[in-house]
Short mmCIF file of C-alpha atoms and ligand atoms in Angstrom, two decimals:
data_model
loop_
_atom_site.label_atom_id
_atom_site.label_comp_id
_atom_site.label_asym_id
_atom_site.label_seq_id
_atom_site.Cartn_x
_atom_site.Cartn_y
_atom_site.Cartn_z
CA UNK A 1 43.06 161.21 116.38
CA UNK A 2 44.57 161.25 119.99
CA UNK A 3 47.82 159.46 119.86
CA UNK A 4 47.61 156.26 121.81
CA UNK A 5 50.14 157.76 124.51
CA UNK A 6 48.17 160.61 125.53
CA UNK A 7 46.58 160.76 129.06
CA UNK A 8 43.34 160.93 130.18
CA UNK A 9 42.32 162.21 133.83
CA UNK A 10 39.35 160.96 135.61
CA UNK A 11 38.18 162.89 138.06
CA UNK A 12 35.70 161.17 140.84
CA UNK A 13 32.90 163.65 142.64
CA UNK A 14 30.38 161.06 143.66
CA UNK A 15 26.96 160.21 142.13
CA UNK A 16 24.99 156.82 141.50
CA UNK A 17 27.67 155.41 139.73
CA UNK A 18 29.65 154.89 142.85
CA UNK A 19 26.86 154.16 145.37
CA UNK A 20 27.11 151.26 147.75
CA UNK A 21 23.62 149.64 149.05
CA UNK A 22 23.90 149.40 153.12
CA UNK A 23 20.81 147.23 154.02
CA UNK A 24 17.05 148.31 154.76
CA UNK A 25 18.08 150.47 157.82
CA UNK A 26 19.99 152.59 155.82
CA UNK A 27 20.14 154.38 151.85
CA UNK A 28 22.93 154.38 149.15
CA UNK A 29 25.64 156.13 150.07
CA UNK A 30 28.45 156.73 147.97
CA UNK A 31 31.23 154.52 148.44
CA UNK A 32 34.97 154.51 147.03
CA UNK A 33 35.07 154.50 143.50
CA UNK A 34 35.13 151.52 141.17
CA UNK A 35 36.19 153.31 138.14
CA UNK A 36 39.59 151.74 138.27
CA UNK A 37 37.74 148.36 138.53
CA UNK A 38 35.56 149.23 135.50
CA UNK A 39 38.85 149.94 133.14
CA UNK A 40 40.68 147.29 134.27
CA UNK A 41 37.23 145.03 133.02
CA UNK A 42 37.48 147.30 130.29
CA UNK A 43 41.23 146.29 129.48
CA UNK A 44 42.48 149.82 129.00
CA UNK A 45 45.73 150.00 127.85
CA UNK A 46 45.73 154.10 127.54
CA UNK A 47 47.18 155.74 130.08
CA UNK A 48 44.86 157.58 132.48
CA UNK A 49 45.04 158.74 135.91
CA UNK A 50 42.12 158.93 138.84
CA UNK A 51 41.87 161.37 140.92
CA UNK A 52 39.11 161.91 143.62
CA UNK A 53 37.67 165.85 144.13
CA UNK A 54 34.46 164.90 146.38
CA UNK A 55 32.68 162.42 147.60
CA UNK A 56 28.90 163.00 147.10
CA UNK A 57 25.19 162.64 145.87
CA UNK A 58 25.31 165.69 143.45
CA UNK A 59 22.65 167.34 145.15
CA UNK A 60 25.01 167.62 147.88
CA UNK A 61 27.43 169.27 146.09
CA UNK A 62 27.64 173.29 146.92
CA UNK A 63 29.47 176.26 145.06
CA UNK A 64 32.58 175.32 146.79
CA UNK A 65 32.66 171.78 145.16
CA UNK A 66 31.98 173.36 142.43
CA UNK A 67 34.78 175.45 142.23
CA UNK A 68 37.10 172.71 143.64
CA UNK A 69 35.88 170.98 140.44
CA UNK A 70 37.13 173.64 138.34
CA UNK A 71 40.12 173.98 140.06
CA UNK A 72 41.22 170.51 139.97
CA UNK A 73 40.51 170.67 136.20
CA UNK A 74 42.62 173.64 135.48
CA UNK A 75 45.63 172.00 137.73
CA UNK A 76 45.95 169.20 135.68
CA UNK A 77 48.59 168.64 133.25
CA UNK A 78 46.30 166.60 131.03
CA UNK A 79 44.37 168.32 128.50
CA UNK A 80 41.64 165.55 128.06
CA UNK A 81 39.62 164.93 131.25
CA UNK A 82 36.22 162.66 132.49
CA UNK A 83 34.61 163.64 135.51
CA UNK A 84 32.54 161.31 136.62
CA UNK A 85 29.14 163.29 138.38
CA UNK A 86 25.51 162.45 139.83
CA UNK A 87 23.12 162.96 137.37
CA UNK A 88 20.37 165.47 138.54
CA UNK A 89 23.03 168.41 139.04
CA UNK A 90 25.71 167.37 136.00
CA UNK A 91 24.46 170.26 133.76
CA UNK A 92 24.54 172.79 136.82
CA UNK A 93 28.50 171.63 136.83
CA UNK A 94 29.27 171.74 133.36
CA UNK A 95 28.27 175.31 133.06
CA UNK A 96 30.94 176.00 135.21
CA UNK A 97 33.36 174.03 133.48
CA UNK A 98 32.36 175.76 130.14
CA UNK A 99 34.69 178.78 131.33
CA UNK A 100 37.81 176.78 131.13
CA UNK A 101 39.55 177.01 127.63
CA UNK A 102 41.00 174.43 125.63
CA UNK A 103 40.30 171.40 127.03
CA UNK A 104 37.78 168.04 126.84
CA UNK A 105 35.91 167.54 129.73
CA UNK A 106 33.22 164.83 129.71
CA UNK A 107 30.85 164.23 132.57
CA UNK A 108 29.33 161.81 133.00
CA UNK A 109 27.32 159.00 135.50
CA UNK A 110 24.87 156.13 135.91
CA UNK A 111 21.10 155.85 137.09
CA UNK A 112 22.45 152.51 138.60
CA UNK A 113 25.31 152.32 140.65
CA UNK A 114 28.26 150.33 138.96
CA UNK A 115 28.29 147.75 141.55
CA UNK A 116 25.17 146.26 140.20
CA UNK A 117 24.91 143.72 137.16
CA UNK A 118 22.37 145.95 135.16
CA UNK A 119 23.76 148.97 135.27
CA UNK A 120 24.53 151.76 132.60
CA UNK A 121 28.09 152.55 134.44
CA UNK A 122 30.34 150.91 131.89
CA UNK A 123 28.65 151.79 128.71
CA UNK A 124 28.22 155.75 129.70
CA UNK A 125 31.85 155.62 130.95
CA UNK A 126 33.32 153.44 127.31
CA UNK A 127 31.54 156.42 125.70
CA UNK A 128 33.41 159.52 127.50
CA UNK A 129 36.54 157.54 127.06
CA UNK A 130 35.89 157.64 123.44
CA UNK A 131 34.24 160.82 123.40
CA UNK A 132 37.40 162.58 125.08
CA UNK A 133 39.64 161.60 122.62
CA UNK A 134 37.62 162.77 119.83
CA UNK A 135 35.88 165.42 120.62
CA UNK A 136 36.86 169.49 119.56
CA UNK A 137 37.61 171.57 123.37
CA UNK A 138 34.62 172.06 125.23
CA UNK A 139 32.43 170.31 127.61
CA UNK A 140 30.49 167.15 127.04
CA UNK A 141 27.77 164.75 128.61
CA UNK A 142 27.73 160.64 127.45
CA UNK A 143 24.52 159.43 128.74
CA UNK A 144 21.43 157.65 127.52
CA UNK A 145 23.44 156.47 124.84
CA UNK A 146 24.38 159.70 123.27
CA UNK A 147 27.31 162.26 123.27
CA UNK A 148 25.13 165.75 123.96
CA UNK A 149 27.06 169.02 124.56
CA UNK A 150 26.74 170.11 128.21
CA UNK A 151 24.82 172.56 127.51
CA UNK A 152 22.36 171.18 125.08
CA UNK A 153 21.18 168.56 127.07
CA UNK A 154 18.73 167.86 130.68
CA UNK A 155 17.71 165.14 132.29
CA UNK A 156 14.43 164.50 132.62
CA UNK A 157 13.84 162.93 135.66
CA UNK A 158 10.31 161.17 134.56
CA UNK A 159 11.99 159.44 131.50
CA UNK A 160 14.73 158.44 133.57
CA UNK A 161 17.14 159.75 130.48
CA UNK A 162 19.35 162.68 129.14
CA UNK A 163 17.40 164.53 126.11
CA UNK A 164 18.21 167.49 124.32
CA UNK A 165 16.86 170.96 125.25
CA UNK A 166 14.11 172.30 123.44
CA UNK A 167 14.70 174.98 121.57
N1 LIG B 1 20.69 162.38 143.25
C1 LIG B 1 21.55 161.60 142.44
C2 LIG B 1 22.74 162.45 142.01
O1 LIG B 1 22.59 163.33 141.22
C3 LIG B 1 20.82 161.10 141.25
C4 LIG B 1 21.30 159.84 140.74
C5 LIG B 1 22.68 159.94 140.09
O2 LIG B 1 23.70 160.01 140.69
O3 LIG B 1 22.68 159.95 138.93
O4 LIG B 1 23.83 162.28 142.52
#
């Protein structure tokens, strides 16, 4: 078990979970993040640490954000990290982040931004804090109410879920 005192990072890139609706003139855009908000809620008492990389809809996000992700991974001092990611590119991430030894890394996002009441923000974010602390090294995905290894897992955009590949 992780001992109480041990940090987690959480690293911000964008995605649903932090989008802000404008009005009809305009789309959701992501805003700044509310993770901090979400842990405070959340009464977290471990320590963590948040860190922004990028700012964008995932399927904004190019090689070089990509390899800022990595970067920004392998930096940190802390060995257990959540990256918080739009959903339709998350796997195309994490198969990045595979090549990085020894640590936890758990992406994860929302199909509803966490500003709104009925969204899946704070339930797929409780589950990569729990998930990080558990978990062996290697890369992870908390959504749809399960913990899937990166690279096990899709979404499937007409179910609006996460479910495993088909092997
Ligand atoms: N296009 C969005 C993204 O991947 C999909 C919704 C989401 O963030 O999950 O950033």
């Amino acid at each position: 078990m992780l001992p109480p005192e041990t940090p987690i990072l959480l690293l911000t890139t964008g995605g649903t979970i932090d989008k802000i609706y404008f009005d009809a003139l305009s789309d959701y855009q992501v805003g700044e993040t509310v993770m901090a908000k979400l842990l405070d809620i959340a009464r977290v008492k471990r320590p963590f640490r948040i860190e922004e990389v990028v700012r964008k809809d995932s399927l904004e996000l190019d090689d070089a954000d990509r390899a800022l992700i990595r970067d920004r991974v392998i930096a940190a001092p802390e060995s257990h990290v959540i990256i918080t990611h739009g959903t339709d590119t998350m796997t195309e991430t994490a198969k990045l982040l595979a090549t990085i030894a020894g640590k936890r890394i758990v992406l994860v996002g929302a199909l509803a931004p966490a500003r709104f009441g009925e969204s899946d923000a704070s339930f797929n974010l409780g589950m990569a804090f729990a998930t990080v602390q558990l978990a062996e090294p290697g890369v992870y995905i908390t959504m749809s109410g399960s913990v899937f290894r990166a690279d096990k897992v899709v979404k499937d955009r007409a179910k609006g879920a996460f479910v495993p590949v088909e092997e």
